[in-house]
mmCIF file of C-alpha atoms in Angstrom:
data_model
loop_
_atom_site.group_PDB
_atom_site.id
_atom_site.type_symbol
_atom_site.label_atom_id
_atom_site.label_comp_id
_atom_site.label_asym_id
_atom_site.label_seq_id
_atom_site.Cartn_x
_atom_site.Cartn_y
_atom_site.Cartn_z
ATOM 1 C CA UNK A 1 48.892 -59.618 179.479
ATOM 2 C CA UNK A 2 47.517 -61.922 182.260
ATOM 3 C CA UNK A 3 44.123 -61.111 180.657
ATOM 4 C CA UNK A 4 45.120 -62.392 177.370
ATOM 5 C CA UNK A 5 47.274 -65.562 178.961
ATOM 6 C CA UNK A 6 44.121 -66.904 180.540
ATOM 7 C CA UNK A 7 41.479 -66.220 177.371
ATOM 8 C CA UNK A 8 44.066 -68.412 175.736
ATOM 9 C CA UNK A 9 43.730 -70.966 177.856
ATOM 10 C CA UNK A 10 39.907 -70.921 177.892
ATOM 11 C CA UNK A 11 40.140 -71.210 173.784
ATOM 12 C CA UNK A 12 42.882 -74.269 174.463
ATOM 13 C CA UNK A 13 41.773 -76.808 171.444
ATOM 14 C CA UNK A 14 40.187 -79.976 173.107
ATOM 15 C CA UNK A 15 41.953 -83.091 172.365
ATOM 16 C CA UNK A 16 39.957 -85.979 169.946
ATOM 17 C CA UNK A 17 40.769 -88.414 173.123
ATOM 18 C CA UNK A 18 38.934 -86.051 175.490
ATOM 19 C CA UNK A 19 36.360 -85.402 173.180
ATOM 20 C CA UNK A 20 35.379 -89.222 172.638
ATOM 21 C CA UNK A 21 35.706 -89.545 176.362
ATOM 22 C CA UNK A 22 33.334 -86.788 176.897
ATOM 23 C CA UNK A 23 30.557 -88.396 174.620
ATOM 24 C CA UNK A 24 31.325 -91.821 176.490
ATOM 25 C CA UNK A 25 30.003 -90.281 179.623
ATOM 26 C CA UNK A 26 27.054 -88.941 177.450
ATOM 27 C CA UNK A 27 26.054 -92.474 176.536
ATOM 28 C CA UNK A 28 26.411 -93.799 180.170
ATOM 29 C CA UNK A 29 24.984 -91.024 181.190
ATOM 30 C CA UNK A 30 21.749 -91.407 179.430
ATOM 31 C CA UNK A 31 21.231 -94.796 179.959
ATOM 32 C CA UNK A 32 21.970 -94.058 183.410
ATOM 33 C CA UNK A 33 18.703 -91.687 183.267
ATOM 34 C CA UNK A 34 16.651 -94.311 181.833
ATOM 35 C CA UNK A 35 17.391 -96.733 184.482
ATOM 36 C CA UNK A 36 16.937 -94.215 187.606
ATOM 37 C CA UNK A 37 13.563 -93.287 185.840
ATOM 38 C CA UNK A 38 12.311 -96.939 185.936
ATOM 39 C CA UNK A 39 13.180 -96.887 189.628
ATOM 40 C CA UNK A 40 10.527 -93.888 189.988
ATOM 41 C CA UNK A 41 8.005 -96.145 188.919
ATOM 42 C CA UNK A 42 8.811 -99.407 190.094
ATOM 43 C CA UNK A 43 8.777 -97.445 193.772
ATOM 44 C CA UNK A 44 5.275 -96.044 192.887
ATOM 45 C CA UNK A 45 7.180 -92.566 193.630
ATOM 46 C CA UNK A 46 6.111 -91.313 189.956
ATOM 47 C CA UNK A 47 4.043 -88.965 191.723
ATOM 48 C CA UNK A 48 6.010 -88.412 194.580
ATOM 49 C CA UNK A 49 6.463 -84.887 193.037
ATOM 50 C CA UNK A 50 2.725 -84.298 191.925
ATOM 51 C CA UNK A 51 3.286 -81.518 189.782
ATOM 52 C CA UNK A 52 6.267 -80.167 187.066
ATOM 53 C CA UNK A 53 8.226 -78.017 186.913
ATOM 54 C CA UNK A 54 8.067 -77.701 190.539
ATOM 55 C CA UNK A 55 7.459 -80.296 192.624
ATOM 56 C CA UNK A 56 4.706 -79.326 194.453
ATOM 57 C CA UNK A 57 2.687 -75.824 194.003
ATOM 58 C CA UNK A 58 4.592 -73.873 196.122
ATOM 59 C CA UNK A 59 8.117 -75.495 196.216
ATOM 60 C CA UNK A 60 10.631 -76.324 193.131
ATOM 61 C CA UNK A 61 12.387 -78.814 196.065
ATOM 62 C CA UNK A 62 10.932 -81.569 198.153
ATOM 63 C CA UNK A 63 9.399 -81.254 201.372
ATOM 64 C CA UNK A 64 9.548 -83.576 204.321
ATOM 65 C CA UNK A 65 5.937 -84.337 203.986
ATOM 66 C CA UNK A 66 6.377 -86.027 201.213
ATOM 67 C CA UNK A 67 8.470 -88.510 202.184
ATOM 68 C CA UNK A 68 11.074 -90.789 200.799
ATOM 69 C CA UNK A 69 8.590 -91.048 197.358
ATOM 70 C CA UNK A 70 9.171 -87.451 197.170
ATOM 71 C CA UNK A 71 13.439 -87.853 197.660
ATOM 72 C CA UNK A 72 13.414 -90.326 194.780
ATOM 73 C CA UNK A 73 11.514 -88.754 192.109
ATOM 74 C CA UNK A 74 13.479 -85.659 192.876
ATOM 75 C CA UNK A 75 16.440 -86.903 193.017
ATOM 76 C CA UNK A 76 15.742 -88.235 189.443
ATOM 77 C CA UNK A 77 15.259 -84.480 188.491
ATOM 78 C CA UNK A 78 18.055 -83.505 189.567
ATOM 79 C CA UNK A 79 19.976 -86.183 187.728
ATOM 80 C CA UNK A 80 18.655 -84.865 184.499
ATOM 81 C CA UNK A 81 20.504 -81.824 185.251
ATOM 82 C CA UNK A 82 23.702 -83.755 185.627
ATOM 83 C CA UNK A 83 22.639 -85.167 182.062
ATOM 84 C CA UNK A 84 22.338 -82.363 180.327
ATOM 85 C CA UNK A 85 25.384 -80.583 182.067
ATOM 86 C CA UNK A 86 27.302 -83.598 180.299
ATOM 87 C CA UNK A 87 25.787 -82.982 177.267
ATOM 88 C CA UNK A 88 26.754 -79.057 177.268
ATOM 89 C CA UNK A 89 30.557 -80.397 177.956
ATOM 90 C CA UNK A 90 30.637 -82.351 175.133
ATOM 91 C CA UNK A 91 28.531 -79.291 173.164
ATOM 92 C CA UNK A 92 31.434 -76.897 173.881
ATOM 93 C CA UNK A 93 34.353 -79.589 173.820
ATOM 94 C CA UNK A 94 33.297 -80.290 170.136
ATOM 95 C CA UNK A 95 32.881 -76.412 169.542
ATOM 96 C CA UNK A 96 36.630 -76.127 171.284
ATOM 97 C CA UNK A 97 38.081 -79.059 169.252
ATOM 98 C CA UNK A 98 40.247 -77.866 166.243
ATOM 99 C CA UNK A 99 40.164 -78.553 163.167
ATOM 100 C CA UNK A 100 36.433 -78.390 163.283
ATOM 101 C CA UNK A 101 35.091 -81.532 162.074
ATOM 102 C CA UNK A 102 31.739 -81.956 159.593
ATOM 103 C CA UNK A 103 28.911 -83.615 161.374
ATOM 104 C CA UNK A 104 30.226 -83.188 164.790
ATOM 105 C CA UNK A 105 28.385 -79.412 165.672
ATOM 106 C CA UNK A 106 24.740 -81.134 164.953
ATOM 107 C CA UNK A 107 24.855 -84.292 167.025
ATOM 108 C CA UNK A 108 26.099 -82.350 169.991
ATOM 109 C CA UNK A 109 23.249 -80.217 169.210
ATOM 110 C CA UNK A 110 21.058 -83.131 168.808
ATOM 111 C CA UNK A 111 22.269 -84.830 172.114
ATOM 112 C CA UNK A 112 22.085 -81.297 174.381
ATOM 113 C CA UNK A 113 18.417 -80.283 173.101
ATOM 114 C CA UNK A 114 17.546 -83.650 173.614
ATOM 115 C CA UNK A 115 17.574 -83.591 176.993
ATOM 116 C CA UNK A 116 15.214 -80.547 177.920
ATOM 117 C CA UNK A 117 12.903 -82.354 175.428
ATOM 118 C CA UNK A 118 12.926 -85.497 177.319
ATOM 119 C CA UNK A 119 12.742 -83.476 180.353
ATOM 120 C CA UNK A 120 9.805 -81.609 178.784
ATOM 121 C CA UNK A 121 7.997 -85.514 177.782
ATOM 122 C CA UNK A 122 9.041 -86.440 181.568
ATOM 123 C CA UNK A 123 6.673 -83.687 183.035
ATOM 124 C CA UNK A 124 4.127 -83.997 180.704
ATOM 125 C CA UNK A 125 3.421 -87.529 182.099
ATOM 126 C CA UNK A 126 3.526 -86.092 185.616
ATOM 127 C CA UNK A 127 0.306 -83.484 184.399
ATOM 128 C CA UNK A 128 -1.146 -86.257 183.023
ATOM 129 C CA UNK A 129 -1.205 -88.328 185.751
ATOM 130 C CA UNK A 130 1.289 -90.680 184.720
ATOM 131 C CA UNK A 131 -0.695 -91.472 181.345
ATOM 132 C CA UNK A 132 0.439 -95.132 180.382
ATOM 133 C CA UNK A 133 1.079 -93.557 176.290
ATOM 134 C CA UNK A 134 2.683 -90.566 177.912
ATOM 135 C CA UNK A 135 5.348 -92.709 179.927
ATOM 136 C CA UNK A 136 6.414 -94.941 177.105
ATOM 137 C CA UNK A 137 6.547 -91.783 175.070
ATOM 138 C CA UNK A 138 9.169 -90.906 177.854
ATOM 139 C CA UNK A 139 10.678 -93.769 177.701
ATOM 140 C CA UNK A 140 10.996 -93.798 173.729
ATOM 141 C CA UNK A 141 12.431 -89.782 173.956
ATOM 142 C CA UNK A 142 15.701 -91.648 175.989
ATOM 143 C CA UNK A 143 15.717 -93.801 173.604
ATOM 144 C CA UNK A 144 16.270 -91.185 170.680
ATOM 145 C CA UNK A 145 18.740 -89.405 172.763
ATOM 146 C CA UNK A 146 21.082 -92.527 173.336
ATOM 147 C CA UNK A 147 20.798 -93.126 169.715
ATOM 148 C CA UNK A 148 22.106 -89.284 168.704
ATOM 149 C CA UNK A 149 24.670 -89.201 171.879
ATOM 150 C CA UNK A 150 26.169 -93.084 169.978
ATOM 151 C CA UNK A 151 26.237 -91.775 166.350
ATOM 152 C CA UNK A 152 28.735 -88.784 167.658
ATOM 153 C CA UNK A 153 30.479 -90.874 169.891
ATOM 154 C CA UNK A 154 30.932 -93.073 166.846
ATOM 155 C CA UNK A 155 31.768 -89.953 164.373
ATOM 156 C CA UNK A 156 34.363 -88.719 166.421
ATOM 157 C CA UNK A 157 36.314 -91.734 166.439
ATOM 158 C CA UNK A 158 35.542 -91.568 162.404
ATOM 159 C CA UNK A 159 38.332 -89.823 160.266
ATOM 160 C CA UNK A 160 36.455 -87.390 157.841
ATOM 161 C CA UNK A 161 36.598 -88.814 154.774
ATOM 162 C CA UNK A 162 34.504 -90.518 152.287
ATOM 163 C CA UNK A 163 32.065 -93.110 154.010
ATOM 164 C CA UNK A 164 33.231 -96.665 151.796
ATOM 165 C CA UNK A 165 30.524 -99.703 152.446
ATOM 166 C CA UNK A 166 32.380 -102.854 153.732
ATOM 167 C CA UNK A 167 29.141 -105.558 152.819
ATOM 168 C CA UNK A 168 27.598 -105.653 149.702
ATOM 169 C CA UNK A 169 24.296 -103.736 149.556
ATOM 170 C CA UNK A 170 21.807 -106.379 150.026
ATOM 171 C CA UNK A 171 23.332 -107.004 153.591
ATOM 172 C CA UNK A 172 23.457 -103.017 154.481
ATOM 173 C CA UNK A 173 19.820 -103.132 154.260
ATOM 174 C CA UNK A 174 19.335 -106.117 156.177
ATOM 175 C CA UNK A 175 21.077 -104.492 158.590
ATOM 176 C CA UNK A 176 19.013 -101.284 158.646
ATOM 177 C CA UNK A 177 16.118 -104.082 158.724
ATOM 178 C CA UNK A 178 17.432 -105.224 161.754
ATOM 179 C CA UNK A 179 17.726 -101.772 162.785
ATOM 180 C CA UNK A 180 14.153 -100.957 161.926
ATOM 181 C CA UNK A 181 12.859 -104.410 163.528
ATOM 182 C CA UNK A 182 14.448 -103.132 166.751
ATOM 183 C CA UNK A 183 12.705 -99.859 166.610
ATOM 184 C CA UNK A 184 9.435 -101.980 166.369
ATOM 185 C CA UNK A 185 10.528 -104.155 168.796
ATOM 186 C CA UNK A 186 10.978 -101.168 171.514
ATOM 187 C CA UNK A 187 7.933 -99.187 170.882
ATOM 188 C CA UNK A 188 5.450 -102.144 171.149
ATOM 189 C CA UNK A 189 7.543 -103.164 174.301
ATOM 190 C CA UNK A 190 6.573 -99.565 175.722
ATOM 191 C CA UNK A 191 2.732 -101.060 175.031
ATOM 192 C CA UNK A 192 3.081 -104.286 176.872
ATOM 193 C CA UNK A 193 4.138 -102.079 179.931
ATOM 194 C CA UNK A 194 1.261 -99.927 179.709
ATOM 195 C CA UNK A 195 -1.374 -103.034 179.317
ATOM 196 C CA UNK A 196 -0.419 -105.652 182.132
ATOM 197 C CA UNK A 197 0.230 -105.276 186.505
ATOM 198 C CA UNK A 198 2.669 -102.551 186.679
ATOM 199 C CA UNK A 199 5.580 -103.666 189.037
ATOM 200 C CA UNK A 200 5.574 -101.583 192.310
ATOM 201 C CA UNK A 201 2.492 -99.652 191.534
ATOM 202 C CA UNK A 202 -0.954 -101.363 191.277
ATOM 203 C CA UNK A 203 -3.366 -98.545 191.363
ATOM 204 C CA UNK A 204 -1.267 -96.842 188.190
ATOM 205 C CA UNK A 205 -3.411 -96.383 184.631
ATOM 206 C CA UNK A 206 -3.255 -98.721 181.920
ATOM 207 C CA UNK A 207 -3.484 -98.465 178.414
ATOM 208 C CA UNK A 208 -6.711 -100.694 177.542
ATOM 209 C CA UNK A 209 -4.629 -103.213 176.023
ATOM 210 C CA UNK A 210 -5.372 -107.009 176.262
ATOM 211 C CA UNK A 211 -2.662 -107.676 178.351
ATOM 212 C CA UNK A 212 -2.105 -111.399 176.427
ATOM 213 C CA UNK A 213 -2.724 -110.588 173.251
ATOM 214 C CA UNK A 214 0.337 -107.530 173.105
ATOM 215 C CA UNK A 215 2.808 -109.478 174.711
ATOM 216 C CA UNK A 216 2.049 -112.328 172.114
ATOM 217 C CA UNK A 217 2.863 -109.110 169.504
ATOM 218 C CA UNK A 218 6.138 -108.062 171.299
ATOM 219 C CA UNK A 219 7.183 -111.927 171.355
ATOM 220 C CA UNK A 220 6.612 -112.200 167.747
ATOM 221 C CA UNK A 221 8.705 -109.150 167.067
ATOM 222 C CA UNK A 222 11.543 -110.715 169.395
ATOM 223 C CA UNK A 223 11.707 -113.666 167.709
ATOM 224 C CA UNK A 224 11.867 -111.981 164.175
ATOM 225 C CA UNK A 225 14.412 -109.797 165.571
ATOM 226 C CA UNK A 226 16.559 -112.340 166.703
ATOM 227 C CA UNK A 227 16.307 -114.672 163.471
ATOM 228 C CA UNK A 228 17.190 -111.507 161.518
ATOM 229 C CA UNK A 229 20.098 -111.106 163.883
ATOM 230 C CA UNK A 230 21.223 -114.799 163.233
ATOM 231 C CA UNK A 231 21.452 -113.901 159.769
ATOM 232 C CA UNK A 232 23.575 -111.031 159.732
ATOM 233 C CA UNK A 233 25.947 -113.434 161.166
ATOM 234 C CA UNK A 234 26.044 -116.140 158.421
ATOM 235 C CA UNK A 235 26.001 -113.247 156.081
ATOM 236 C CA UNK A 236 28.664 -111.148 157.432
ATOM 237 C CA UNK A 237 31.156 -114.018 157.901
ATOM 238 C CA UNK A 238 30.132 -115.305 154.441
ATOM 239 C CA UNK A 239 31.808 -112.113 152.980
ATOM 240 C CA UNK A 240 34.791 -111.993 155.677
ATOM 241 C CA UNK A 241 33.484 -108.638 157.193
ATOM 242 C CA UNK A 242 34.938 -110.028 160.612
ATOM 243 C CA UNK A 243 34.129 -106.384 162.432
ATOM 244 C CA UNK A 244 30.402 -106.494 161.024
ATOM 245 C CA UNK A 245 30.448 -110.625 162.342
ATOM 246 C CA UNK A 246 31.459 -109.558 165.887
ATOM 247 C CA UNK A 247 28.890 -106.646 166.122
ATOM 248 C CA UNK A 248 26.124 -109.300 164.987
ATOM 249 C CA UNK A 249 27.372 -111.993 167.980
ATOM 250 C CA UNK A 250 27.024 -109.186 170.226
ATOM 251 C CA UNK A 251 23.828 -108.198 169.452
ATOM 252 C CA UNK A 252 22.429 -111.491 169.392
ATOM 253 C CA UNK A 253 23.719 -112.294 172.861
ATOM 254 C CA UNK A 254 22.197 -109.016 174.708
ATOM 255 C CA UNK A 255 18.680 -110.315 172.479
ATOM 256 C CA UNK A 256 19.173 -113.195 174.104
ATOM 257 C CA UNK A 257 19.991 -111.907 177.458
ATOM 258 C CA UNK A 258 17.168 -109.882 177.213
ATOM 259 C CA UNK A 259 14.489 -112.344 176.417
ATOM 260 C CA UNK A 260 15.329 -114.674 179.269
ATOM 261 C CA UNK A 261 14.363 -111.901 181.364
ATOM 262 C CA UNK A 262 11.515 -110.983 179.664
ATOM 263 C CA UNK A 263 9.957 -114.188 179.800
ATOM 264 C CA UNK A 264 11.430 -114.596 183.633
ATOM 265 C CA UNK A 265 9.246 -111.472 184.813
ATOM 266 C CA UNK A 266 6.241 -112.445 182.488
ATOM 267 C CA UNK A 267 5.977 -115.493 184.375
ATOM 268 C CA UNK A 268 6.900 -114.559 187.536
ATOM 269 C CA UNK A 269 4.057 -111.543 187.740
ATOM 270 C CA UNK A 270 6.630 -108.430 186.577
ATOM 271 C CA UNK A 271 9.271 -108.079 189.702
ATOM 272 C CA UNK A 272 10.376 -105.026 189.810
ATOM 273 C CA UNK A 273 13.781 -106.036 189.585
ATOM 274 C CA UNK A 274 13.915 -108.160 186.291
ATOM 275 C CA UNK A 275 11.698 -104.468 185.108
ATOM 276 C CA UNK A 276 14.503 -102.452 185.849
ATOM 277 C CA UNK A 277 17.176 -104.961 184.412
ATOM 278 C CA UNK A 278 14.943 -105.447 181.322
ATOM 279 C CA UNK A 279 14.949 -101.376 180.800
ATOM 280 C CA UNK A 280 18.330 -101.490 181.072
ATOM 281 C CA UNK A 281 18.538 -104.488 178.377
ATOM 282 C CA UNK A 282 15.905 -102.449 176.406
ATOM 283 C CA UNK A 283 18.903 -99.834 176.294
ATOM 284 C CA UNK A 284 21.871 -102.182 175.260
ATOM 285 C CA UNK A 285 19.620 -104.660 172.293
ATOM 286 C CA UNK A 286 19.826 -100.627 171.125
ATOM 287 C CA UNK A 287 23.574 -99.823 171.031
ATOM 288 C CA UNK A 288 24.289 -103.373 170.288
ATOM 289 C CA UNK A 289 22.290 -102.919 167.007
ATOM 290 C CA UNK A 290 23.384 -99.597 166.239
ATOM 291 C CA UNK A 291 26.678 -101.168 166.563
ATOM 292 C CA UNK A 292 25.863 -103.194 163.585
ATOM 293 C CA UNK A 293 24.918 -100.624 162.015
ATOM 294 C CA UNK A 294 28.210 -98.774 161.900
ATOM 295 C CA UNK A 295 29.519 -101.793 161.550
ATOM 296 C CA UNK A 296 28.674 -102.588 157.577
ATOM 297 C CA UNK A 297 30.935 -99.468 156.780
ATOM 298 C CA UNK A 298 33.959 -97.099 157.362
ATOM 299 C CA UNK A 299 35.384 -93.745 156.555
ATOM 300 C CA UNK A 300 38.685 -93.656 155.354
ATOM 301 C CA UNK A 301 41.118 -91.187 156.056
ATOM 302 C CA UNK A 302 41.140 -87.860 153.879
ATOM 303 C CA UNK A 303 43.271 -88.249 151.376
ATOM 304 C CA UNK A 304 45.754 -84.593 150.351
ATOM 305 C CA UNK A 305 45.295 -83.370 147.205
ATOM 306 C CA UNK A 306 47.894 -83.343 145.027
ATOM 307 C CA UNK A 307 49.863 -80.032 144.747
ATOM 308 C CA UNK A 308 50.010 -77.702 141.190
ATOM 309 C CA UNK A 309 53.114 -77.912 139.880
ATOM 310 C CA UNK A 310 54.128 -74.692 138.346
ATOM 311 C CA UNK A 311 54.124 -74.733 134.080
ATOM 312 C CA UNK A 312 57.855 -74.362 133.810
ATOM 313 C CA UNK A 313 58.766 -76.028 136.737
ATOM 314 C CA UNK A 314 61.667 -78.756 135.752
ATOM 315 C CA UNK A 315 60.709 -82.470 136.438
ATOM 316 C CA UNK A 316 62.182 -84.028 139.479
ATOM 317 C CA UNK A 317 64.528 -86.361 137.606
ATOM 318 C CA UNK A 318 65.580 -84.060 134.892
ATOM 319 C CA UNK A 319 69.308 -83.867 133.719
ATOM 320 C CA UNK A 320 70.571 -79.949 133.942
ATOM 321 C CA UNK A 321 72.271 -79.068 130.483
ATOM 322 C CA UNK A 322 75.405 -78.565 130.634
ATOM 323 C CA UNK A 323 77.123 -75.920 130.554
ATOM 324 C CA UNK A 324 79.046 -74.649 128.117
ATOM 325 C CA UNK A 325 81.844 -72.008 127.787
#
């Protein structure tokens, strides 16, 4: 009996509110990740581990030789772990959660492989010797994971029916334009880092990139991005989607938060300070556009279907005959 009291406890249904929580932490989480891996680089400790999986030949752990380079690349290791143990909560919370929900299963999926996969990206550029391509590739792989761990944070708080556009087509795809343009924007950002001085490590490889000539590039995309952005807000208040106009202020603020400080640390020779806030901007100009996204429609509740009524059944408002002797 005590046997069969505490399996039932284990198979408990997880609450929606815990489950949304639990993909919450994901998201943090992750970005979280993305912003202790730019403080392996802007230390120069990408190499304070020189080899993966372990961190040196004969150790998985750090050694005191290696000093405090050695303590923060590990430590960022380690953090991955607490990542993906996140991401297995939320993997088994949705698998717990009754009624099971469509669409839920895969992006918890999604989000738990996701982060062996970065891991997997994150050593390669260790092997490689911290390969410029390699590290934005890294950087790029976070990126995809925040994306998947936001679209199921988003679907759970989503009831399950039909999806019902609240724009008119023309402005859904300018969204996903926007969408698309920030995508752009991102990966040639990843170039611009691999070209110029790299904050905190001088001796580290670069791309081969005129350093000048791809930041002019990754301005021009800004710029675009941001007028498209502008747009969506004209447009969206032009129809009276008022959630969809919110989303676009949003996003335009973080764009513009984030271009003050990436012209601030082009000027002022890449600080590795404004770096690490502009990775962490880099990760917000992404939710803040997803946001947008999921802002230009909604699913509506499912709706019962209507019962059979038996062939002989009476109708409700029927008269009984009477009854006669």
């Amino acid at each position: 009996m005590r046997r069969i009291c505490a399996v039932n406890r284990i198979v408990r249904p997880v609450s929606g509110t815990l489950l949304r929580r639990l993909a919450l932490a994901s998201i943090i989480a992750n970005v979280g990740i993305v912003v202790t891996g730019g403080a392996v680089r802007l230390t120069a400790s990408g190499l304070g581990c020189p080899t993966w999986p372990r961190c040196t030949d004969d150790s998985y752990v750090t050694t005191p030789e290696m000093g405090v380079y050695g303590v923060i690349e590990f430590g960022n290791r380690m953090l991955t772990f607490a990542v993906g143990l996140i991401a297995l909560a939320t993997l088994l919370a949705v698998l717990a959660h009754r009624p099971r929900r469509p669409g839920l299963l895969a992006l918890a999926v999604a989000v738990f492989l996701g982060i062996p996969a970065q891991a997997v990206v994150g050593g390669i550029t260790v092997l490689t010797n911290l390969n410029p391509w390699v590290v934005g590739l890294h950087f790029l792989a976070s990126m995809a994971v925040i994306a998947a761990a936001y679209a199921l944070w988003r679907r759970i708080g989503d009831p399950d029916g039909p999806t019902v556009a609240v724009v008119p087509t023309p402005l859904r795809t300018l969204a996903r334009t926007t969408t698309g343009v920030t995508v752009a924007v991102l990966v040639i950002g990843t170039w611009v880092t691999g070209s110029g001085p790299h904050a905190g490590d001088h001796g580290a490889a670069r791309n081969g990139l005129d350093p000048e000539s791809i930041s002019q590039v990754h301005a021009d995309g800004v710029f675009l991005l941001i007028g498209l952005s502008v747009a969506l807000i004209f447009a969206f208040r032009a129809v009276g989607a008022q959630r969809a106009t919110r989303a676009a202020i949003i996003l335009v603020a973080v764009e513009l938060g984030q271009g003050v400080i990436g012209f601030v640390q082009y000027f002022t020779h890449v600080p590795a300070l404004l770096v690490g806030a502009h990775m962490l901007g880099s990760c917000l100009v992404l939710l803040a556009a997803l946001s947008v996204q999921w802002s230009t429609r909604e699913r509506r509740p499912v709706t019962p279907a209507p019962q059979a009524v038996p062939a002989d059944a009476a109708p409700a408002d029927a008269v009984p005959a009477p009854v006669t002797a």
